[in-house]
Structure formats: C-alpha cells, structure tokens
Amino acid sequence: MSATLGPIHYWMYNKIRLREELIASLVDLAKRQNYDEDPDGFPLESYARRELPPIEKALDLSQIHASLSGQIDGVERRYAKLITSLLRQDPARLASIRECVRAFGAAHPVSAANPTMAFQGINDVLLDGMPCDHAIQINEQAEDQVSFSLVEDLHGPFWEEEGGDRDIFYLLRGELVNAMLAVSGYRLYSDGDGSYHIAQVASLKS
C-alpha cells in the first residue's frame, strides 16, 4: 500500500468529511426538534465530528490505507447508530430525517451534461468503502444511461450491529442522491436486487 498521500486519499477523505457534515446536520435536526439529548445513552453531540483535522494530521502516514479504512468504519458506524437510536425512540421521526437528508443533498448539487457525469458526481460524495473493495460494478455506460450494481453491501452490517434496518440506509441514500441530482435533470432509478441506473428524468425526455 502507498506510504505517500495521493489524489485518491484526498478524494476519500473528502467523502468522509461530507458524511461527517451529514451526521452533524442530523444532530442539529434532533436538537431543533427537541429529540432526546442522549438517545440510547449517548449524548447527541458525541456523534458529530464538526472540525476534521487536515488529512496529514488525521491519518497515520505509515499506514494510510488502514487509517482511511478505520475512518470510514467510524463514520459509517456513527451514522447507523445515530439514525437507529433516533428511530428506536420514535419511528415517526423518519419523515424529518428524510427531509434533512434531502436538504443536505440539495445543498450539494451535481451538475451533469450526461449520465456518466451524473454518476461521477454522486460517486464523489457517496462512501462505499475503499476503492479496492470494488463495492460498485458499472454494468453499462451508454449515451442515455449508466447502470451499475452494488456487488457487496458494506453498509448493512453497521446497521444490523445497532439493531437497525439496512433498508433505511438505502432509502436515505436514494433520497440523498436524487436531491443532489435534482438540478441536473437526471435521476437514480432502482432496478431491484442492488441494481440501479441513472437516466434523464422521464418527463424531460423528448
């Protein structure tokens, strides 16, 4: 593994930063809505990492890959635990959580002239493990759509560890992606069994 920071490491660290920002947004939502201050015994603010250090200070530069993997695991686990804890107190909170996730996506819009650019834009934000995990497989890149599959569920285990529902993760992921894509005229469509495609919104097709 590389012992020198390169573009891919900064790219991955930015994905982590964005997930941290989403978690902080959810913590802020919980405070505004006067949810329990310590769901499942953990203070709300303990889930948030509002100030990330520069990557050079955040990672063990002698073990860059392992350090990044550890950061990803940490942010995935806190995301799953926070949402699961909030919903355990009151499942009706899902509506507000979905709205918060959509607002976060809208604040990070993806401009795209074609479906490949749309896919690249969301891939700059979504965390799917490390690149070497090959969690996503592109099946087709055509002029009118990009189709891909999640060949390994790297997220579900974190939710199951917390007694949560992995389907909630994918529901929120879809909300996030389509809010990000809203300005582009493209949309993420689920084809079932972990398969998806990105194509122009049907109403915009000629």
JSON list of N, CA and C in Angstrom, two decimals, residues 98-164:
[
{"chain": "A", "resi": 98, "resn": "ARG", "atom": "N", "xyz": [-35.64, 12.03, 6.64]},
{"chain": "A", "resi": 98, "resn": "ARG", "atom": "CA", "xyz": [-35.61, 12.04, 5.17]},
{"chain": "A", "resi": 98, "resn": "ARG", "atom": "C", "xyz": [-35.53, 13.46, 4.63]},
{"chain": "A", "resi": 99, "resn": "GLU", "atom": "N", "xyz": [-36.31, 14.34, 5.22]},
{"chain": "A", "resi": 99, "resn": "GLU", "atom": "CA", "xyz": [-36.29, 15.74, 4.79]},
{"chain": "A", "resi": 99, "resn": "GLU", "atom": "C", "xyz": [-34.92, 16.36, 5.00]},
{"chain": "A", "resi": 100, "resn": "CYS", "atom": "N", "xyz": [-34.28, 16.04, 6.12]},
{"chain": "A", "resi": 100, "resn": "CYS", "atom": "CA", "xyz": [-32.94, 16.56, 6.42]},
{"chain": "A", "resi": 100, "resn": "CYS", "atom": "C", "xyz": [-31.93, 16.05, 5.40]},
{"chain": "A", "resi": 101, "resn": "VAL", "atom": "N", "xyz": [-32.02, 14.78, 5.07]},
{"chain": "A", "resi": 101, "resn": "VAL", "atom": "CA", "xyz": [-31.10, 14.19, 4.09]},
{"chain": "A", "resi": 101, "resn": "VAL", "atom": "C", "xyz": [-31.31, 14.82, 2.71]},
{"chain": "A", "resi": 102, "resn": "ARG", "atom": "N", "xyz": [-32.56, 15.03, 2.34]},
{"chain": "A", "resi": 102, "resn": "ARG", "atom": "CA", "xyz": [-32.83, 15.68, 1.05]},
{"chain": "A", "resi": 102, "resn": "ARG", "atom": "C", "xyz": [-32.26, 17.10, 1.03]},
{"chain": "A", "resi": 103, "resn": "ALA", "atom": "N", "xyz": [-32.42, 17.82, 2.12]},
{"chain": "A", "resi": 103, "resn": "ALA", "atom": "CA", "xyz": [-31.88, 19.19, 2.18]},
{"chain": "A", "resi": 103, "resn": "ALA", "atom": "C", "xyz": [-30.37, 19.18, 2.04]},
{"chain": "A", "resi": 104, "resn": "PHE", "atom": "N", "xyz": [-29.72, 18.20, 2.67]},
{"chain": "A", "resi": 104, "resn": "PHE", "atom": "CA", "xyz": [-28.26, 18.09, 2.54]},
{"chain": "A", "resi": 104, "resn": "PHE", "atom": "C", "xyz": [-27.88, 17.81, 1.10]},
{"chain": "A", "resi": 105, "resn": "GLY", "atom": "N", "xyz": [-28.61, 16.92, 0.44]},
{"chain": "A", "resi": 105, "resn": "GLY", "atom": "CA", "xyz": [-28.33, 16.62, -0.96]},
{"chain": "A", "resi": 105, "resn": "GLY", "atom": "C", "xyz": [-28.52, 17.84, -1.84]},
{"chain": "A", "resi": 106, "resn": "ALA", "atom": "N", "xyz": [-29.59, 18.59, -1.60]},
{"chain": "A", "resi": 106, "resn": "ALA", "atom": "CA", "xyz": [-29.85, 19.79, -2.40]},
{"chain": "A", "resi": 106, "resn": "ALA", "atom": "C", "xyz": [-28.77, 20.83, -2.21]},
{"chain": "A", "resi": 107, "resn": "ALA", "atom": "N", "xyz": [-28.13, 20.83, -1.04]},
{"chain": "A", "resi": 107, "resn": "ALA", "atom": "CA", "xyz": [-27.05, 21.78, -0.76]},
{"chain": "A", "resi": 107, "resn": "ALA", "atom": "C", "xyz": [-25.73, 21.35, -1.41]},
{"chain": "A", "resi": 108, "resn": "HIS", "atom": "N", "xyz": [-25.72, 20.15, -1.99]},
{"chain": "A", "resi": 108, "resn": "HIS", "atom": "CA", "xyz": [-24.53, 19.63, -2.67]},
{"chain": "A", "resi": 108, "resn": "HIS", "atom": "C", "xyz": [-24.93, 19.16, -4.07]},
{"chain": "A", "resi": 109, "resn": "PRO", "atom": "N", "xyz": [-25.40, 20.10, -4.91]},
{"chain": "A", "resi": 109, "resn": "PRO", "atom": "CA", "xyz": [-25.94, 19.70, -6.21]},
{"chain": "A", "resi": 109, "resn": "PRO", "atom": "C", "xyz": [-24.88, 19.19, -7.17]},
{"chain": "A", "resi": 110, "resn": "VAL", "atom": "N", "xyz": [-25.31, 18.29, -8.02]},
{"chain": "A", "resi": 110, "resn": "VAL", "atom": "CA", "xyz": [-24.45, 17.74, -9.07]},
{"chain": "A", "resi": 110, "resn": "VAL", "atom": "C", "xyz": [-24.94, 18.25, -10.41]},
{"chain": "A", "resi": 111, "resn": "SER", "atom": "N", "xyz": [-24.11, 19.00, -11.11]},
{"chain": "A", "resi": 111, "resn": "SER", "atom": "CA", "xyz": [-24.43, 19.44, -12.46]},
{"chain": "A", "resi": 111, "resn": "SER", "atom": "C", "xyz": [-23.85, 18.43, -13.43]},
{"chain": "A", "resi": 112, "resn": "ALA", "atom": "N", "xyz": [-24.66, 18.00, -14.38]},
{"chain": "A", "resi": 112, "resn": "ALA", "atom": "CA", "xyz": [-24.20, 16.95, -15.28]},
{"chain": "A", "resi": 112, "resn": "ALA", "atom": "C", "xyz": [-24.80, 17.14, -16.67]},
{"chain": "A", "resi": 113, "resn": "ALA", "atom": "N", "xyz": [-23.96, 17.00, -17.68]},
{"chain": "A", "resi": 113, "resn": "ALA", "atom": "CA", "xyz": [-24.41, 17.10, -19.06]},
{"chain": "A", "resi": 113, "resn": "ALA", "atom": "C", "xyz": [-24.79, 15.74, -19.63]},
{"chain": "A", "resi": 114, "resn": "ASN", "atom": "N", "xyz": [-24.45, 14.67, -18.91]},
{"chain": "A", "resi": 114, "resn": "ASN", "atom": "CA", "xyz": [-24.77, 13.32, -19.37]},
{"chain": "A", "resi": 114, "resn": "ASN", "atom": "C", "xyz": [-24.78, 12.40, -18.16]},
{"chain": "A", "resi": 115, "resn": "PRO", "atom": "N", "xyz": [-25.31, 11.18, -18.32]},
{"chain": "A", "resi": 115, "resn": "PRO", "atom": "CA", "xyz": [-25.42, 10.29, -17.15]},
{"chain": "A", "resi": 115, "resn": "PRO", "atom": "C", "xyz": [-24.08, 9.87, -16.57]},
{"chain": "A", "resi": 116, "resn": "THR", "atom": "N", "xyz": [-23.04, 9.81, -17.38]},
{"chain": "A", "resi": 116, "resn": "THR", "atom": "CA", "xyz": [-21.72, 9.46, -16.85]},
{"chain": "A", "resi": 116, "resn": "THR", "atom": "C", "xyz": [-21.23, 10.53, -15.88]},
{"chain": "A", "resi": 117, "resn": "MET", "atom": "N", "xyz": [-21.43, 11.79, -16.25]},
{"chain": "A", "resi": 117, "resn": "MET", "atom": "CA", "xyz": [-21.05, 12.88, -15.35]},
{"chain": "A", "resi": 117, "resn": "MET", "atom": "C", "xyz": [-21.89, 12.85, -14.07]},
{"chain": "A", "resi": 118, "resn": "ALA", "atom": "N", "xyz": [-23.17, 12.49, -14.21]},
{"chain": "A", "resi": 118, "resn": "ALA", "atom": "CA", "xyz": [-24.03, 12.39, -13.03]},
{"chain": "A", "resi": 118, "resn": "ALA", "atom": "C", "xyz": [-23.52, 11.30, -12.09]},
{"chain": "A", "resi": 119, "resn": "PHE", "atom": "N", "xyz": [-23.15, 10.16, -12.65]},
{"chain": "A", "resi": 119, "resn": "PHE", "atom": "CA", "xyz": [-22.62, 9.07, -11.84]},
{"chain": "A", "resi": 119, "resn": "PHE", "atom": "C", "xyz": [-21.33, 9.49, -11.14]},
{"chain": "A", "resi": 120, "resn": "GLN", "atom": "N", "xyz": [-20.46, 10.14, -11.88]},
{"chain": "A", "resi": 120, "resn": "GLN", "atom": "CA", "xyz": [-19.19, 10.58, -11.29]},
{"chain": "A", "resi": 120, "resn": "GLN", "atom": "C", "xyz": [-19.44, 11.59, -10.17]},
{"chain": "A", "resi": 121, "resn": "GLY", "atom": "N", "xyz": [-20.44, 12.45, -10.36]},
{"chain": "A", "resi": 121, "resn": "GLY", "atom": "CA", "xyz": [-20.74, 13.45, -9.35]},
{"chain": "A", "resi": 121, "resn": "GLY", "atom": "C", "xyz": [-21.21, 12.84, -8.04]},
{"chain": "A", "resi": 122, "resn": "ILE", "atom": "N", "xyz": [-22.10, 11.86, -8.12]},
{"chain": "A", "resi": 122, "resn": "ILE", "atom": "CA", "xyz": [-22.57, 11.24, -6.87]},
{"chain": "A", "resi": 122, "resn": "ILE", "atom": "C", "xyz": [-21.48, 10.36, -6.27]},
{"chain": "A", "resi": 123, "resn": "ASN", "atom": "N", "xyz": [-20.63, 9.79, -7.11]},
{"chain": "A", "resi": 123, "resn": "ASN", "atom": "CA", "xyz": [-19.55, 8.94, -6.60]},
{"chain": "A", "resi": 123, "resn": "ASN", "atom": "C", "xyz": [-18.50, 9.76, -5.86]},
{"chain": "A", "resi": 124, "resn": "ASP", "atom": "N", "xyz": [-18.47, 11.06, -6.10]},
{"chain": "A", "resi": 124, "resn": "ASP", "atom": "CA", "xyz": [-17.57, 11.93, -5.35]},
{"chain": "A", "resi": 124, "resn": "ASP", "atom": "C", "xyz": [-18.06, 12.17, -3.93]},
{"chain": "A", "resi": 125, "resn": "VAL", "atom": "N", "xyz": [-19.29, 11.79, -3.66]},
{"chain": "A", "resi": 125, "resn": "VAL", "atom": "CA", "xyz": [-19.89, 12.04, -2.35]},
{"chain": "A", "resi": 125, "resn": "VAL", "atom": "C", "xyz": [-20.15, 10.75, -1.57]},
{"chain": "A", "resi": 126, "resn": "LEU", "atom": "N", "xyz": [-20.65, 9.73, -2.26]},
{"chain": "A", "resi": 126, "resn": "LEU", "atom": "CA", "xyz": [-21.05, 8.51, -1.57]},
{"chain": "A", "resi": 126, "resn": "LEU", "atom": "C", "xyz": [-19.86, 7.71, -1.09]},
{"chain": "A", "resi": 127, "resn": "LEU", "atom": "N", "xyz": [-20.00, 7.16, 0.11]},
{"chain": "A", "resi": 127, "resn": "LEU", "atom": "CA", "xyz": [-18.98, 6.28, 0.67]},
{"chain": "A", "resi": 127, "resn": "LEU", "atom": "C", "xyz": [-19.38, 4.83, 0.40]},
{"chain": "A", "resi": 128, "resn": "ASP", "atom": "N", "xyz": [-18.53, 4.10, -0.27]},
{"chain": "A", "resi": 128, "resn": "ASP", "atom": "CA", "xyz": [-18.75, 2.67, -0.48]},
{"chain": "A", "resi": 128, "resn": "ASP", "atom": "C", "xyz": [-17.45, 1.94, -0.20]},
{"chain": "A", "resi": 129, "resn": "GLY", "atom": "N", "xyz": [-16.93, 2.13, 0.99]},
{"chain": "A", "resi": 129, "resn": "GLY", "atom": "CA", "xyz": [-15.67, 1.51, 1.35]},
{"chain": "A", "resi": 129, "resn": "GLY", "atom": "C", "xyz": [-14.51, 2.15, 0.61]},
{"chain": "A", "resi": 130, "resn": "MET", "atom": "N", "xyz": [-13.41, 1.44, 0.58]},
{"chain": "A", "resi": 130, "resn": "MET", "atom": "CA", "xyz": [-12.23, 1.88, -0.16]},
{"chain": "A", "resi": 130, "resn": "MET", "atom": "C", "xyz": [-12.35, 1.44, -1.61]},
{"chain": "A", "resi": 131, "resn": "PRO", "atom": "N", "xyz": [-11.68, 2.14, -2.53]},
{"chain": "A", "resi": 131, "resn": "PRO", "atom": "CA", "xyz": [-11.75, 1.75, -3.94]},
{"chain": "A", "resi": 131, "resn": "PRO", "atom": "C", "xyz": [-11.39, 0.28, -4.17]},
{"chain": "A", "resi": 132, "resn": "CYS", "atom": "N", "xyz": [-10.45, -0.24, -3.38]},
{"chain": "A", "resi": 132, "resn": "CYS", "atom": "CA", "xyz": [-10.04, -1.63, -3.56]},
{"chain": "A", "resi": 132, "resn": "CYS", "atom": "C", "xyz": [-11.11, -2.62, -3.13]},
{"chain": "A", "resi": 133, "resn": "ASP", "atom": "N", "xyz": [-12.17, -2.14, -2.47]},
{"chain": "A", "resi": 133, "resn": "ASP", "atom": "CA", "xyz": [-13.27, -3.03, -2.10]},
{"chain": "A", "resi": 133, "resn": "ASP", "atom": "C", "xyz": [-14.14, -3.38, -3.29]},
{"chain": "A", "resi": 134, "resn": "HIS", "atom": "N", "xyz": [-14.08, -2.55, -4.34]},
{"chain": "A", "resi": 134, "resn": "HIS", "atom": "CA", "xyz": [-14.85, -2.81, -5.57]},
{"chain": "A", "resi": 134, "resn": "HIS", "atom": "C", "xyz": [-16.32, -3.10, -5.25]},
{"chain": "A", "resi": 135, "resn": "ALA", "atom": "N", "xyz": [-16.91, -2.27, -4.40]},
{"chain": "A", "resi": 135, "resn": "ALA", "atom": "CA", "xyz": [-18.29, -2.50, -3.98]},
{"chain": "A", "resi": 135, "resn": "ALA", "atom": "C", "xyz": [-19.29, -2.18, -5.09]},
{"chain": "A", "resi": 136, "resn": "ILE", "atom": "N", "xyz": [-18.90, -1.33, -6.03]},
{"chain": "A", "resi": 136, "resn": "ILE", "atom": "CA", "xyz": [-19.78, -0.94, -7.12]},
{"chain": "A", "resi": 136, "resn": "ILE", "atom": "C", "xyz": [-19.22, -1.46, -8.44]},
{"chain": "A", "resi": 137, "resn": "GLN", "atom": "N", "xyz": [-20.09, -2.05, -9.22]},
{"chain": "A", "resi": 137, "resn": "GLN", "atom": "CA", "xyz": [-19.70, -2.55, -10.55]},
{"chain": "A", "resi": 137, "resn": "GLN", "atom": "C", "xyz": [-20.54, -1.84, -11.60]},
{"chain": "A", "resi": 138, "resn": "ILE", "atom": "N", "xyz": [-19.88, -1.15, -12.52]},
{"chain": "A", "resi": 138, "resn": "ILE", "atom": "CA", "xyz": [-20.59, -0.50, -13.62]},
{"chain": "A", "resi": 138, "resn": "ILE", "atom": "C", "xyz": [-20.93, -1.55, -14.67]},
{"chain": "A", "resi": 139, "resn": "ASN", "atom": "N", "xyz": [-22.20, -1.65, -15.01]},
{"chain": "A", "resi": 139, "resn": "ASN", "atom": "CA", "xyz": [-22.65, -2.65, -15.97]},
{"chain": "A", "resi": 139, "resn": "ASN", "atom": "C", "xyz": [-22.74, -2.10, -17.38]},
{"chain": "A", "resi": 140, "resn": "GLU", "atom": "N", "xyz": [-23.10, -0.82, -17.49]},
{"chain": "A", "resi": 140, "resn": "GLU", "atom": "CA", "xyz": [-23.26, -0.22, -18.82]},
{"chain": "A", "resi": 140, "resn": "GLU", "atom": "C", "xyz": [-23.08, 1.29, -18.72]},
{"chain": "A", "resi": 141, "resn": "GLN", "atom": "N", "xyz": [-22.34, 1.84, -19.65]},
{"chain": "A", "resi": 141, "resn": "GLN", "atom": "CA", "xyz": [-22.22, 3.28, -19.80]},
{"chain": "A", "resi": 141, "resn": "GLN", "atom": "C", "xyz": [-22.65, 3.62, -21.21]},
{"chain": "A", "resi": 142, "resn": "ALA", "atom": "N", "xyz": [-23.85, 4.15, -21.34]},
{"chain": "A", "resi": 142, "resn": "ALA", "atom": "CA", "xyz": [-24.40, 4.49, -22.65]},
{"chain": "A", "resi": 142, "resn": "ALA", "atom": "C", "xyz": [-24.71, 5.98, -22.68]},
{"chain": "A", "resi": 143, "resn": "GLU", "atom": "N", "xyz": [-25.06, 6.44, -23.85]},
{"chain": "A", "resi": 143, "resn": "GLU", "atom": "CA", "xyz": [-25.35, 7.87, -24.00]},
{"chain": "A", "resi": 143, "resn": "GLU", "atom": "C", "xyz": [-26.54, 8.31, -23.16]},
{"chain": "A", "resi": 144, "resn": "ASP", "atom": "N", "xyz": [-27.50, 7.38, -22.98]},
{"chain": "A", "resi": 144, "resn": "ASP", "atom": "CA", "xyz": [-28.73, 7.75, -22.29]},
{"chain": "A", "resi": 144, "resn": "ASP", "atom": "C", "xyz": [-28.81, 7.26, -20.85]},
{"chain": "A", "resi": 145, "resn": "GLN", "atom": "N", "xyz": [-27.88, 6.39, -20.43]},
{"chain": "A", "resi": 145, "resn": "GLN", "atom": "CA", "xyz": [-27.94, 5.93, -19.05]},
{"chain": "A", "resi": 145, "resn": "GLN", "atom": "C", "xyz": [-26.63, 5.26, -18.63]},
{"chain": "A", "resi": 146, "resn": "VAL", "atom": "N", "xyz": [-26.43, 5.22, -17.32]},
{"chain": "A", "resi": 146, "resn": "VAL", "atom": "CA", "xyz": [-25.37, 4.43, -16.70]},
{"chain": "A", "resi": 146, "resn": "VAL", "atom": "C", "xyz": [-26.05, 3.46, -15.75]},
{"chain": "A", "resi": 147, "resn": "SER", "atom": "N", "xyz": [-25.75, 2.18, -15.90]},
{"chain": "A", "resi": 147, "resn": "SER", "atom": "CA", "xyz": [-26.31, 1.19, -14.98]},
{"chain": "A", "resi": 147, "resn": "SER", "atom": "C", "xyz": [-25.18, 0.58, -14.17]},
{"chain": "A", "resi": 148, "resn": "PHE", "atom": "N", "xyz": [-25.48, 0.30, -12.91]},
{"chain": "A", "resi": 148, "resn": "PHE", "atom": "CA", "xyz": [-24.45, -0.25, -12.02]},
{"chain": "A", "resi": 148, "resn": "PHE", "atom": "C", "xyz": [-25.10, -1.10, -10.94]},
{"chain": "A", "resi": 149, "resn": "SER", "atom": "N", "xyz": [-24.28, -1.91, -10.29]},
{"chain": "A", "resi": 149, "resn": "SER", "atom": "CA", "xyz": [-24.76, -2.79, -9.23]},
{"chain": "A", "resi": 149, "resn": "SER", "atom": "C", "xyz": [-23.89, -2.64, -8.00]},
{"chain": "A", "resi": 150, "resn": "LEU", "atom": "N", "xyz": [-24.50, -2.77, -6.84]},
{"chain": "A", "resi": 150, "resn": "LEU", "atom": "CA", "xyz": [-23.76, -2.87, -5.59]},
{"chain": "A", "resi": 150, "resn": "LEU", "atom": "C", "xyz": [-23.47, -4.35, -5.38]},
{"chain": "A", "resi": 151, "resn": "VAL", "atom": "N", "xyz": [-22.24, -4.73, -5.61]},
{"chain": "A", "resi": 151, "resn": "VAL", "atom": "CA", "xyz": [-21.88, -6.15, -5.56]},
{"chain": "A", "resi": 151, "resn": "VAL", "atom": "C", "xyz": [-21.55, -6.60, -4.15]},
{"chain": "A", "resi": 152, "resn": "GLU", "atom": "N", "xyz": [-21.36, -5.66, -3.24]},
{"chain": "A", "resi": 152, "resn": "GLU", "atom": "CA", "xyz": [-21.13, -6.00, -1.84]},
{"chain": "A", "resi": 152, "resn": "GLU", "atom": "C", "xyz": [-21.76, -4.94, -0.96]},
{"chain": "A", "resi": 153, "resn": "ASP", "atom": "N", "xyz": [-22.57, -5.39, -0.01]},
{"chain": "A", "resi": 153, "resn": "ASP", "atom": "CA", "xyz": [-23.22, -4.46, 0.91]},
{"chain": "A", "resi": 153, "resn": "ASP", "atom": "C", "xyz": [-22.26, -4.17, 2.06]},
{"chain": "A", "resi": 154, "resn": "LEU", "atom": "N", "xyz": [-21.59, -3.05, 1.97]},
{"chain": "A", "resi": 154, "resn": "LEU", "atom": "CA", "xyz": [-20.64, -2.65, 3.02]},
{"chain": "A", "resi": 154, "resn": "LEU", "atom": "C", "xyz": [-21.31, -1.87, 4.14]},
{"chain": "A", "resi": 155, "resn": "HIS", "atom": "N", "xyz": [-22.58, -1.53, 3.96]},
{"chain": "A", "resi": 155, "resn": "HIS", "atom": "CA", "xyz": [-23.27, -0.67, 4.92]},
{"chain": "A", "resi": 155, "resn": "HIS", "atom": "C", "xyz": [-24.16, -1.45, 5.89]},
{"chain": "A", "resi": 156, "resn": "GLY", "atom": "N", "xyz": [-24.87, -2.43, 5.36]},
{"chain": "A", "resi": 156, "resn": "GLY", "atom": "CA", "xyz": [-25.84, -3.17, 6.15]},
{"chain": "A", "resi": 156, "resn": "GLY", "atom": "C", "xyz": [-25.31, -3.70, 7.47]},
{"chain": "A", "resi": 157, "resn": "PRO", "atom": "N", "xyz": [-24.10, -4.28, 7.50]},
{"chain": "A", "resi": 157, "resn": "PRO", "atom": "CA", "xyz": [-23.60, -4.82, 8.77]},
{"chain": "A", "resi": 157, "resn": "PRO", "atom": "C", "xyz": [-23.53, -3.79, 9.89]},
{"chain": "A", "resi": 158, "resn": "PHE", "atom": "N", "xyz": [-23.21, -2.54, 9.57]},
{"chain": "A", "resi": 158, "resn": "PHE", "atom": "CA", "xyz": [-23.17, -1.50, 10.60]},
{"chain": "A", "resi": 158, "resn": "PHE", "atom": "C", "xyz": [-24.56, -1.27, 11.20]},
{"chain": "A", "resi": 159, "resn": "TRP", "atom": "N", "xyz": [-25.57, -1.32, 10.33]},
{"chain": "A", "resi": 159, "resn": "TRP", "atom": "CA", "xyz": [-26.94, -1.10, 10.80]},
{"chain": "A", "resi": 159, "resn": "TRP", "atom": "C", "xyz": [-27.42, -2.29, 11.63]},
{"chain": "A", "resi": 160, "resn": "GLU", "atom": "N", "xyz": [-27.07, -3.49, 11.19]},
{"chain": "A", "resi": 160, "resn": "GLU", "atom": "CA", "xyz": [-27.50, -4.66, 11.94]},
{"chain": "A", "resi": 160, "resn": "GLU", "atom": "C", "xyz": [-26.81, -4.74, 13.30]},
{"chain": "A", "resi": 161, "resn": "GLU", "atom": "N", "xyz": [-25.57, -4.29, 13.38]},
{"chain": "A", "resi": 161, "resn": "GLU", "atom": "CA", "xyz": [-24.87, -4.26, 14.67]},
{"chain": "A", "resi": 161, "resn": "GLU", "atom": "C", "xyz": [-25.61, -3.39, 15.68]},
{"chain": "A", "resi": 162, "resn": "GLU", "atom": "N", "xyz": [-26.28, -2.36, 15.17]},
{"chain": "A", "resi": 162, "resn": "GLU", "atom": "CA", "xyz": [-27.00, -1.43, 16.04]},
{"chain": "A", "resi": 162, "resn": "GLU", "atom": "C", "xyz": [-28.47, -1.82, 16.22]},
{"chain": "A", "resi": 163, "resn": "GLY", "atom": "N", "xyz": [-28.86, -2.95, 15.66]},
{"chain": "A", "resi": 163, "resn": "GLY", "atom": "CA", "xyz": [-30.25, -3.37, 15.75]},
{"chain": "A", "resi": 163, "resn": "GLY", "atom": "C", "xyz": [-31.15, -2.59, 14.82]},
{"chain": "A", "resi": 164, "resn": "GLY", "atom": "N", "xyz": [-30.56, -2.01, 13.77]},
{"chain": "A", "resi": 164, "resn": "GLY", "atom": "CA", "xyz": [-31.32, -1.20, 12.83]},
{"chain": "A", "resi": 164, "resn": "GLY", "atom": "C", "xyz": [-31.66, -1.97, 11.56]}
]
